[in-house]
mmCIF file of C-alpha atoms and ligand atoms in Angstrom:
data_model
loop_
_atom_site.group_PDB
_atom_site.id
_atom_site.type_symbol
_atom_site.label_atom_id
_atom_site.label_comp_id
_atom_site.label_asym_id
_atom_site.label_seq_id
_atom_site.Cartn_x
_atom_site.Cartn_y
_atom_site.Cartn_z
ATOM 1 C CA MET A 1 -29.754 13.040 -84.167
ATOM 2 C CA ASP A 2 -31.802 16.206 -85.429
ATOM 3 C CA GLU A 3 -35.498 16.151 -86.115
ATOM 4 C CA ALA A 4 -35.206 16.005 -89.921
ATOM 5 C CA SER A 5 -32.626 13.103 -89.877
ATOM 6 C CA ALA A 6 -34.936 11.289 -87.196
ATOM 7 C CA ALA A 7 -37.759 11.595 -89.601
ATOM 8 C CA GLY A 8 -35.792 10.396 -92.623
ATOM 9 C CA SER A 9 -34.562 7.405 -90.806
ATOM 10 C CA LYS A 10 -38.047 6.412 -89.819
ATOM 11 C CA GLN A 11 -39.284 6.777 -93.474
ATOM 12 C CA ARG A 12 -40.888 3.597 -94.908
ATOM 13 C CA ARG A 13 -38.736 1.634 -97.162
ATOM 14 C CA ARG A 14 -40.173 0.596 -100.421
ATOM 15 C CA ARG A 15 -41.146 -3.084 -100.108
ATOM 16 C CA VAL A 16 -40.220 -5.332 -102.994
ATOM 17 C CA GLY A 17 -41.401 -9.032 -103.703
ATOM 18 C CA ILE A 18 -39.557 -10.801 -106.169
ATOM 19 C CA ILE A 19 -40.873 -13.783 -108.117
ATOM 20 C CA GLY A 20 -38.516 -16.012 -109.798
ATOM 21 C CA PHE A 21 -35.040 -16.864 -108.354
ATOM 22 C CA GLY A 22 -33.087 -17.634 -111.557
ATOM 23 C CA GLN A 23 -30.250 -15.541 -113.063
ATOM 24 C CA LEU A 24 -32.240 -12.195 -112.935
ATOM 25 C CA GLY A 25 -33.999 -12.933 -109.783
ATOM 26 C CA GLN A 26 -30.747 -13.611 -107.810
ATOM 27 C CA TYR A 27 -29.233 -10.445 -109.426
ATOM 28 C CA LEU A 28 -32.199 -8.314 -108.398
ATOM 29 C CA TYR A 29 -32.343 -9.810 -104.930
ATOM 30 C CA GLU A 30 -28.672 -8.612 -104.350
ATOM 31 C CA GLU A 31 -29.252 -5.168 -105.906
ATOM 32 C CA VAL A 32 -32.449 -4.431 -103.785
ATOM 33 C CA CYS A 33 -30.663 -5.622 -100.573
ATOM 34 C CA LYS A 34 -27.853 -3.033 -101.290
ATOM 35 C CA GLN A 35 -30.120 -0.194 -102.054
ATOM 36 C CA PRO A 36 -30.970 2.275 -99.263
ATOM 37 C CA GLY A 37 -34.613 2.996 -98.970
ATOM 38 C CA TYR A 38 -35.722 -0.513 -100.206
ATOM 39 C CA GLU A 39 -36.184 -3.989 -98.634
ATOM 40 C CA VAL A 40 -37.121 -7.327 -100.178
ATOM 41 C CA VAL A 41 -40.272 -8.680 -98.414
ATOM 42 C CA PHE A 42 -40.589 -12.006 -100.116
ATOM 43 C CA ILE A 43 -39.106 -14.105 -102.804
ATOM 44 C CA TRP A 44 -41.017 -16.892 -104.528
ATOM 45 C CA ASN A 45 -39.570 -19.512 -106.884
ATOM 46 C CA ARG A 46 -41.243 -22.531 -108.234
ATOM 47 C CA SER A 47 -38.803 -24.880 -106.525
ATOM 48 C CA ILE A 48 -37.879 -24.009 -102.952
ATOM 49 C CA GLU A 49 -34.534 -25.662 -103.004
ATOM 50 C CA LYS A 50 -33.108 -23.111 -105.375
ATOM 51 C CA MET A 51 -33.346 -20.442 -102.548
ATOM 52 C CA LYS A 52 -32.065 -22.551 -99.652
ATOM 53 C CA ASP A 53 -28.944 -21.098 -98.130
ATOM 54 C CA LEU A 54 -29.167 -18.240 -100.380
ATOM 55 C CA VAL A 55 -32.143 -16.399 -99.011
ATOM 56 C CA SER A 56 -33.165 -15.860 -95.272
ATOM 57 C CA GLU A 57 -35.683 -18.251 -94.400
ATOM 58 C CA HIS A 58 -38.205 -15.516 -93.399
ATOM 59 C CA LEU A 59 -38.225 -14.203 -96.894
ATOM 60 C CA ILE A 60 -39.152 -17.193 -98.619
ATOM 61 C CA LEU A 61 -42.836 -17.327 -99.794
ATOM 62 C CA ARG A 62 -44.219 -20.807 -100.101
ATOM 63 C CA ASP A 63 -47.490 -19.948 -101.753
ATOM 64 C CA LEU A 64 -47.852 -17.127 -104.262
ATOM 65 C CA ASN A 65 -51.441 -16.574 -103.207
ATOM 66 C CA ASP A 66 -50.241 -15.351 -99.871
ATOM 67 C CA CYS A 67 -47.988 -12.561 -101.217
ATOM 68 C CA SER A 68 -50.443 -9.863 -100.050
ATOM 69 C CA SER A 69 -49.719 -10.892 -96.487
ATOM 70 C CA ARG A 70 -46.098 -9.407 -96.982
ATOM 71 C CA HIS A 71 -47.653 -5.982 -98.017
ATOM 72 C CA PRO A 72 -45.393 -5.267 -100.957
ATOM 73 C CA ASP A 73 -45.279 -1.930 -102.671
ATOM 74 C CA LEU A 74 -43.887 -3.437 -105.925
ATOM 75 C CA ILE A 75 -44.013 -7.031 -107.154
ATOM 76 C CA VAL A 76 -41.443 -7.903 -109.686
ATOM 77 C CA GLU A 77 -41.931 -10.821 -111.944
ATOM 78 C CA VAL A 78 -38.753 -12.500 -113.306
ATOM 79 C CA ALA A 79 -39.786 -16.135 -113.753
ATOM 80 C CA HIS A 80 -42.151 -17.004 -116.545
ATOM 81 C CA PRO A 81 -44.814 -15.247 -118.767
ATOM 82 C CA SER A 82 -47.498 -17.577 -117.255
ATOM 83 C CA ILE A 83 -47.193 -15.867 -113.909
ATOM 84 C CA SER A 84 -48.535 -12.461 -115.206
ATOM 85 C CA ALA A 85 -51.458 -14.284 -117.019
ATOM 86 C CA GLU A 86 -52.375 -16.219 -113.799
ATOM 87 C CA TYR A 87 -51.658 -13.661 -110.951
ATOM 88 C CA GLY A 88 -51.034 -10.296 -112.471
ATOM 89 C CA MET A 89 -54.703 -8.984 -112.061
ATOM 90 C CA GLU A 90 -54.608 -9.975 -108.398
ATOM 91 C CA PHE A 91 -51.097 -8.226 -107.787
ATOM 92 C CA LEU A 92 -52.343 -4.994 -109.196
ATOM 93 C CA LYS A 93 -54.922 -4.846 -106.581
ATOM 94 C CA PHE A 94 -52.593 -4.251 -103.874
ATOM 95 C CA ALA A 95 -49.249 -3.310 -105.428
ATOM 96 C CA ASP A 96 -47.260 -2.006 -108.340
ATOM 97 C CA PHE A 97 -46.367 -4.785 -110.771
ATOM 98 C CA MET A 98 -43.200 -4.861 -112.808
ATOM 99 C CA ILE A 99 -43.637 -7.469 -115.545
ATOM 100 C CA GLY A 100 -40.137 -9.027 -116.445
ATOM 101 C CA SER A 101 -41.580 -11.174 -118.962
ATOM 102 C CA PRO A 102 -43.635 -8.776 -121.153
ATOM 103 C CA THR A 103 -44.165 -11.544 -123.953
ATOM 104 C CA ALA A 104 -47.171 -12.432 -121.708
ATOM 105 C CA LEU A 105 -48.964 -9.315 -123.078
ATOM 106 C CA ALA A 106 -48.921 -10.613 -126.697
ATOM 107 C CA ASP A 107 -51.960 -12.529 -125.428
ATOM 108 C CA ALA A 108 -54.774 -9.825 -126.004
ATOM 109 C CA THR A 109 -56.905 -11.215 -123.296
ATOM 110 C CA VAL A 110 -54.023 -10.975 -120.678
ATOM 111 C CA TYR A 111 -53.117 -7.506 -121.962
ATOM 112 C CA LYS A 112 -56.633 -6.265 -121.681
ATOM 113 C CA SER A 113 -57.120 -7.546 -118.154
ATOM 114 C CA LEU A 114 -53.877 -6.218 -116.775
ATOM 115 C CA LEU A 115 -54.676 -2.902 -118.460
ATOM 116 C CA GLY A 116 -58.003 -2.839 -116.818
ATOM 117 C CA ALA A 117 -56.535 -3.826 -113.432
ATOM 118 C CA ALA A 118 -53.987 -0.892 -113.772
ATOM 119 C CA GLN A 119 -56.710 1.671 -113.897
ATOM 120 C CA SER A 120 -57.488 1.762 -110.227
ATOM 121 C CA GLU A 121 -54.582 2.728 -108.068
ATOM 122 C CA HIS A 122 -51.391 0.707 -108.974
ATOM 123 C CA GLY A 123 -49.232 0.892 -112.020
ATOM 124 C CA LEU A 124 -48.182 -1.740 -114.390
ATOM 125 C CA TYR A 125 -44.407 -1.213 -115.237
ATOM 126 C CA VAL A 126 -42.713 -2.584 -118.123
ATOM 127 C CA PRO A 127 -38.871 -2.601 -118.074
ATOM 128 C CA ALA A 128 -37.077 -1.601 -121.233
ATOM 129 C CA GLY A 129 -34.497 -4.431 -120.937
ATOM 130 C CA ALA A 130 -32.584 -4.198 -124.175
ATOM 131 C CA PHE A 131 -35.004 -1.916 -125.882
ATOM 132 C CA TRP A 132 -33.303 1.326 -126.685
ATOM 133 C CA GLY A 133 -34.965 4.761 -127.302
ATOM 134 C CA GLY A 134 -38.394 3.459 -126.027
ATOM 135 C CA GLN A 135 -39.372 6.933 -124.668
ATOM 136 C CA ASP A 136 -38.687 8.452 -128.012
ATOM 137 C CA ILE A 137 -40.693 5.945 -129.737
ATOM 138 C CA GLN A 138 -43.642 6.169 -127.260
ATOM 139 C CA LYS A 139 -43.766 9.924 -127.705
ATOM 140 C CA MET A 140 -44.039 9.222 -131.706
ATOM 141 C CA ALA A 141 -46.986 6.780 -130.935
ATOM 142 C CA ASN A 142 -48.566 9.238 -128.544
ATOM 143 C CA GLN A 143 -48.614 11.941 -131.429
ATOM 144 C CA GLY A 144 -49.618 9.285 -134.087
ATOM 145 C CA THR A 145 -46.382 9.977 -136.085
ATOM 146 C CA LEU A 146 -44.921 6.586 -135.712
ATOM 147 C CA LYS A 147 -45.537 4.700 -139.094
ATOM 148 C CA GLY A 148 -43.423 1.635 -138.707
ATOM 149 C CA LEU A 149 -41.045 -0.278 -136.122
ATOM 150 C CA THR A 150 -39.012 -3.145 -136.863
ATOM 151 C CA VAL A 151 -36.992 -4.946 -134.220
ATOM 152 C CA THR A 152 -34.400 -7.365 -135.307
ATOM 153 C CA MET A 153 -32.474 -9.562 -132.690
ATOM 154 C CA LYS A 154 -29.634 -11.540 -133.525
ATOM 155 C CA LYS A 155 -28.019 -14.112 -131.166
ATOM 156 C CA HIS A 156 -25.910 -17.337 -131.047
ATOM 157 C CA PRO A 157 -28.096 -20.331 -131.524
ATOM 158 C CA SER A 158 -27.141 -21.585 -128.118
ATOM 159 C CA ALA A 159 -29.080 -18.413 -126.722
ATOM 160 C CA PHE A 160 -32.365 -19.303 -128.016
ATOM 161 C CA LYS A 161 -35.118 -21.093 -126.102
ATOM 162 C CA LEU A 162 -37.665 -21.671 -128.736
ATOM 163 C CA VAL A 163 -40.938 -23.560 -129.034
ATOM 164 C CA GLY A 164 -42.680 -25.433 -131.946
ATOM 165 C CA PRO A 165 -41.754 -24.770 -135.508
ATOM 166 C CA LEU A 166 -38.847 -22.305 -134.419
ATOM 167 C CA GLU A 167 -37.267 -24.933 -132.268
ATOM 168 C CA GLU A 168 -37.216 -27.117 -135.418
ATOM 169 C CA LYS A 169 -35.871 -24.451 -137.576
ATOM 170 C CA LEU A 170 -33.047 -23.529 -135.130
ATOM 171 C CA LYS A 171 -31.816 -27.096 -135.616
ATOM 172 C CA THR A 172 -31.024 -26.488 -139.234
ATOM 173 C CA VAL A 173 -28.561 -23.597 -138.439
ATOM 174 C CA LEU A 174 -25.125 -24.572 -139.705
ATOM 175 C CA ASP A 175 -22.180 -21.982 -140.113
ATOM 176 C CA LYS A 176 -24.246 -19.116 -141.495
ATOM 177 C CA PRO A 177 -26.817 -16.706 -139.997
ATOM 178 C CA LEU A 178 -30.385 -17.990 -140.520
ATOM 179 C CA THR A 179 -33.626 -15.904 -140.217
ATOM 180 C CA LEU A 180 -35.849 -18.043 -137.924
ATOM 181 C CA PHE A 181 -38.860 -15.523 -138.101
ATOM 182 C CA LYS A 182 -39.934 -12.144 -139.625
ATOM 183 C CA GLY A 183 -43.450 -10.973 -138.970
ATOM 184 C CA PRO A 184 -45.774 -9.560 -136.310
ATOM 185 C CA VAL A 185 -44.399 -9.598 -132.785
ATOM 186 C CA ARG A 186 -47.845 -10.955 -131.634
ATOM 187 C CA GLU A 187 -47.060 -14.200 -133.623
ATOM 188 C CA LEU A 188 -43.513 -14.374 -132.411
ATOM 189 C CA CYS A 189 -43.979 -14.147 -128.700
ATOM 190 C CA PRO A 190 -45.538 -17.455 -127.922
ATOM 191 C CA LEU A 191 -42.826 -19.142 -130.205
ATOM 192 C CA ALA A 192 -39.914 -17.546 -128.381
ATOM 193 C CA PRO A 193 -41.366 -16.238 -124.949
ATOM 194 C CA ASN A 194 -37.936 -15.963 -123.239
ATOM 195 C CA ASN A 195 -36.002 -14.399 -126.218
ATOM 196 C CA VAL A 196 -38.242 -11.562 -127.394
ATOM 197 C CA ASN A 197 -39.243 -9.528 -124.319
ATOM 198 C CA THR A 198 -37.488 -6.549 -125.917
ATOM 199 C CA MET A 199 -39.898 -6.912 -128.963
ATOM 200 C CA ALA A 200 -42.852 -7.032 -126.693
ATOM 201 C CA CYS A 201 -41.555 -3.744 -124.880
ATOM 202 C CA ALA A 202 -41.382 -2.235 -128.244
ATOM 203 C CA ALA A 203 -44.965 -3.205 -129.010
ATOM 204 C CA ILE A 204 -46.247 -1.511 -125.927
ATOM 205 C CA ALA A 205 -44.273 1.494 -126.392
ATOM 206 C CA ALA A 206 -45.468 1.670 -130.150
ATOM 207 C CA HIS A 207 -48.964 1.422 -128.795
ATOM 208 C CA ASN A 208 -50.433 2.907 -132.170
ATOM 209 C CA LEU A 209 -48.982 -0.100 -134.083
ATOM 210 C CA GLY A 210 -49.249 -2.639 -131.271
ATOM 211 C CA PHE A 211 -48.229 -6.307 -131.138
ATOM 212 C CA ASP A 212 -49.830 -6.724 -134.610
ATOM 213 C CA GLY A 213 -48.212 -3.729 -136.439
ATOM 214 C CA VAL A 214 -44.712 -4.022 -134.811
ATOM 215 C CA ILE A 215 -42.433 -6.480 -136.894
ATOM 216 C CA GLY A 216 -40.028 -8.708 -135.197
ATOM 217 C CA CYS A 217 -37.105 -10.546 -137.045
ATOM 218 C CA LEU A 218 -35.223 -13.135 -135.211
ATOM 219 C CA ILE A 219 -31.697 -14.337 -136.493
ATOM 220 C CA ALA A 220 -29.613 -17.124 -135.343
ATOM 221 C CA ASP A 221 -25.991 -16.426 -135.886
ATOM 222 C CA PRO A 222 -23.480 -19.003 -135.038
ATOM 223 C CA ASN A 223 -20.513 -16.270 -135.374
ATOM 224 C CA LEU A 224 -21.815 -14.054 -132.752
ATOM 225 C CA GLU A 225 -20.534 -13.473 -129.113
ATOM 226 C CA SER A 226 -23.046 -10.748 -128.480
ATOM 227 C CA HIS A 227 -26.660 -10.076 -128.555
ATOM 228 C CA VAL A 228 -27.331 -7.666 -131.438
ATOM 229 C CA VAL A 229 -30.697 -5.521 -131.264
ATOM 230 C CA GLU A 230 -31.396 -3.393 -134.259
ATOM 231 C CA ILE A 231 -34.345 -0.879 -134.146
ATOM 232 C CA GLU A 232 -35.651 0.670 -137.213
ATOM 233 C CA VAL A 233 -38.214 3.357 -136.700
ATOM 234 C CA VAL A 234 -40.095 5.003 -139.683
ATOM 235 C CA GLY A 235 -41.917 8.401 -139.207
ATOM 236 C CA PRO A 236 -43.644 10.860 -141.418
ATOM 237 C CA GLY A 237 -42.574 12.170 -144.792
ATOM 238 C CA GLN A 238 -42.250 11.607 -148.433
ATOM 239 C CA LYS A 239 -41.198 8.066 -149.769
ATOM 240 C CA GLY A 240 -37.550 8.219 -149.976
ATOM 241 C CA ASN A 241 -37.097 11.013 -147.592
ATOM 242 C CA ASN A 242 -39.110 10.110 -144.487
ATOM 243 C CA PHE A 243 -38.254 10.580 -140.772
ATOM 244 C CA SER A 244 -36.214 7.390 -139.843
ATOM 245 C CA VAL A 245 -34.039 6.320 -136.975
ATOM 246 C CA LYS A 246 -31.865 3.141 -136.705
ATOM 247 C CA THR A 247 -30.074 2.059 -133.761
ATOM 248 C CA VAL A 248 -27.866 -0.998 -133.251
ATOM 249 C CA ARG A 249 -27.237 -2.384 -129.678
ATOM 250 C CA ASN A 250 -24.326 -4.835 -129.413
ATOM 251 C CA ASN A 251 -24.258 -6.557 -126.050
ATOM 252 C CA PRO A 252 -21.531 -9.039 -125.135
ATOM 253 C CA ALA A 253 -23.012 -12.275 -124.108
ATOM 254 C CA SER A 254 -21.322 -15.734 -123.245
ATOM 255 C CA ALA A 255 -22.483 -18.636 -125.093
ATOM 256 C CA GLY A 256 -25.850 -19.883 -124.153
ATOM 257 C CA ALA A 257 -26.734 -16.898 -122.119
ATOM 258 C CA VAL A 258 -30.296 -15.769 -122.698
ATOM 259 C CA THR A 259 -29.668 -12.344 -121.242
ATOM 260 C CA GLY A 260 -26.561 -10.229 -122.172
ATOM 261 C CA LYS A 261 -24.428 -8.646 -119.448
ATOM 262 C CA GLN A 262 -25.636 -4.975 -119.925
ATOM 263 C CA THR A 263 -29.409 -5.997 -119.582
ATOM 264 C CA TYR A 264 -28.862 -6.766 -115.945
ATOM 265 C CA GLY A 265 -28.013 -3.268 -115.204
ATOM 266 C CA SER A 266 -30.959 -2.001 -117.253
ATOM 267 C CA PHE A 267 -33.258 -4.182 -115.300
ATOM 268 C CA SER A 268 -32.081 -2.996 -111.854
ATOM 269 C CA SER A 269 -32.371 0.636 -112.965
ATOM 270 C CA SER A 270 -35.952 -0.092 -114.296
ATOM 271 C CA LEU A 271 -36.905 -1.692 -110.783
ATOM 272 C CA PHE A 272 -35.626 1.450 -108.969
ATOM 273 C CA GLY A 273 -37.369 3.625 -111.633
ATOM 274 C CA ALA A 274 -40.674 1.689 -111.158
ATOM 275 C CA VAL A 275 -42.178 4.170 -108.535
ATOM 276 C CA GLY A 276 -44.437 6.916 -108.143
ATOM 277 C CA LYS A 277 -46.174 7.009 -111.644
ATOM 278 C CA GLY A 278 -49.576 5.972 -110.233
ATOM 279 C CA LYS A 279 -51.951 3.892 -112.228
ATOM 280 C CA GLY A 280 -51.535 3.090 -115.932
ATOM 281 C CA VAL A 281 -49.016 1.281 -117.983
ATOM 282 C CA HIS A 282 -45.457 2.788 -117.762
ATOM 283 C CA LEU A 283 -42.154 2.021 -119.513
ATOM 284 C CA CYS A 284 -39.368 2.189 -116.957
HETATM 285 N N1 NAD B 301 -37.479 -7.984 -120.220
HETATM 286 C C1 NAD B 301 -36.471 -8.410 -120.481
HETATM 287 O O1 NAD B 301 -35.640 -7.675 -121.250
HETATM 288 C C2 NAD B 301 -35.696 -9.661 -120.021
HETATM 289 C C3 NAD B 301 -34.490 -9.896 -120.094
HETATM 290 C C4 NAD B 301 -33.971 -11.308 -119.437
HETATM 291 C C5 NAD B 301 -34.997 -12.076 -119.085
HETATM 292 N N2 NAD B 301 -36.328 -11.923 -118.947
HETATM 293 C C6 NAD B 301 -37.295 -12.673 -118.603
HETATM 294 O O2 NAD B 301 -37.222 -12.873 -117.102
HETATM 295 C C7 NAD B 301 -37.502 -14.264 -116.875
HETATM 296 C C8 NAD B 301 -36.344 -14.797 -115.941
HETATM 297 O O3 NAD B 301 -35.169 -14.750 -116.703
HETATM 298 P P1 NAD B 301 -33.752 -15.414 -116.054
HETATM 299 O O4 NAD B 301 -32.773 -15.135 -116.952
HETATM 300 O O5 NAD B 301 -33.650 -15.167 -114.593
HETATM 301 O O6 NAD B 301 -34.243 -16.935 -116.151
HETATM 302 P P2 NAD B 301 -33.823 -18.271 -115.479
HETATM 303 O O7 NAD B 301 -34.088 -19.366 -116.344
HETATM 304 O O8 NAD B 301 -32.418 -18.202 -114.989
HETATM 305 O O9 NAD B 301 -34.838 -18.123 -114.240
HETATM 306 C C9 NAD B 301 -36.100 -18.430 -114.315
HETATM 307 C C10 NAD B 301 -36.739 -18.843 -112.922
HETATM 308 O O10 NAD B 301 -38.118 -18.855 -113.004
HETATM 309 C C11 NAD B 301 -38.473 -20.196 -112.705
HETATM 310 N N3 NAD B 301 -39.559 -20.547 -113.721
HETATM 311 C C12 NAD B 301 -39.329 -21.107 -114.828
HETATM 312 N N4 NAD B 301 -40.553 -21.601 -115.466
HETATM 313 C C13 NAD B 301 -41.408 -21.160 -114.696
HETATM 314 C C14 NAD B 301 -42.860 -21.390 -114.635
HETATM 315 N N5 NAD B 301 -43.450 -21.745 -115.691
HETATM 316 N N6 NAD B 301 -43.445 -20.930 -113.559
HETATM 317 C C15 NAD B 301 -42.852 -20.410 -112.402
HETATM 318 N N7 NAD B 301 -41.658 -20.313 -112.376
HETATM 319 C C16 NAD B 301 -40.870 -20.701 -113.404
HETATM 320 C C17 NAD B 301 -37.341 -21.225 -112.653
HETATM 321 O O11 NAD B 301 -37.478 -22.068 -111.720
HETATM 322 C C18 NAD B 301 -36.098 -20.216 -112.484
HETATM 323 O O12 NAD B 301 -35.881 -20.137 -111.114
HETATM 324 C C19 NAD B 301 -37.770 -14.973 -118.098
HETATM 325 O O13 NAD B 301 -39.112 -15.152 -118.495
HETATM 326 C C20 NAD B 301 -37.092 -14.059 -119.081
HETATM 327 O O14 NAD B 301 -37.660 -14.392 -120.415
HETATM 328 C C21 NAD B 301 -36.753 -10.603 -119.459
#
């Protein structure tokens, strides 16, 4: 072995901790294990039974408060928004943090505290998920030219996990599409915490509008066999002839699936792209 390859083989691998071992966590675990230059250093799940026989015993973390002892470079949350509220600030003291459930950031106190914690050394990474064109929208927000952003998500009723009034409204869906909600993303996130991560990502990219200015529209459509995300951007110009972009993302999804198939691939790309940007908040 020559000197250069000897040095390469000794290069430290990026150490990843995964929080949540559901659909997405199990997928990411396999993807990280396959990726040269990366290693999983812990997996935490609320119930340990779910990891038994699927994960080496030495990777199972029993207490999330102990995760710094595994010296992760990147912690990835794919469990529940409550994890970021409770532990996110702590994680950012010693690792980069990729927030898989960014609906947590609709809570202004949580967002502010994570923003603050991401100002010292480590970065807060927000995966694009099903959000298409995020970099372009962020550029417009940086320049102050973004005037309006509406994100419409349409899914089969069985794909929704809703809370409170929206859960009740969902029960009234018959054979036609029904608009469950249209309004600020800030109001929608706590009512559909598992379904509107894409909208939360949009509100972060469109930071000049934020969670109060970005409009979310949620539609239950019993005829759909896919998850549809429509993004409508409005920029400068005369009324009737202003800058505008509309994208429609159609992602096949089996009945009852919260996450469409192509979003898994987007998620692992985000994980491998969540590196080297330093402090601050980064779309990835
Ligand atoms: N950003 C995106 O585009 C995007 C896409 C898909 C899923 N997600 C989010 O990622 C997370 C995981 O998604 P999934 O499809 O793997 O879900 P899943 O239901 O398959 O798995 C969730 C896992 O987290 C655990 N969990 C659930 N509630 C918890 C809580 N309150 N505290 C701790 N652990 C809890 C469960 O035990 C389960 O193992 C969800 O929050 C989901 O909203 C985000």
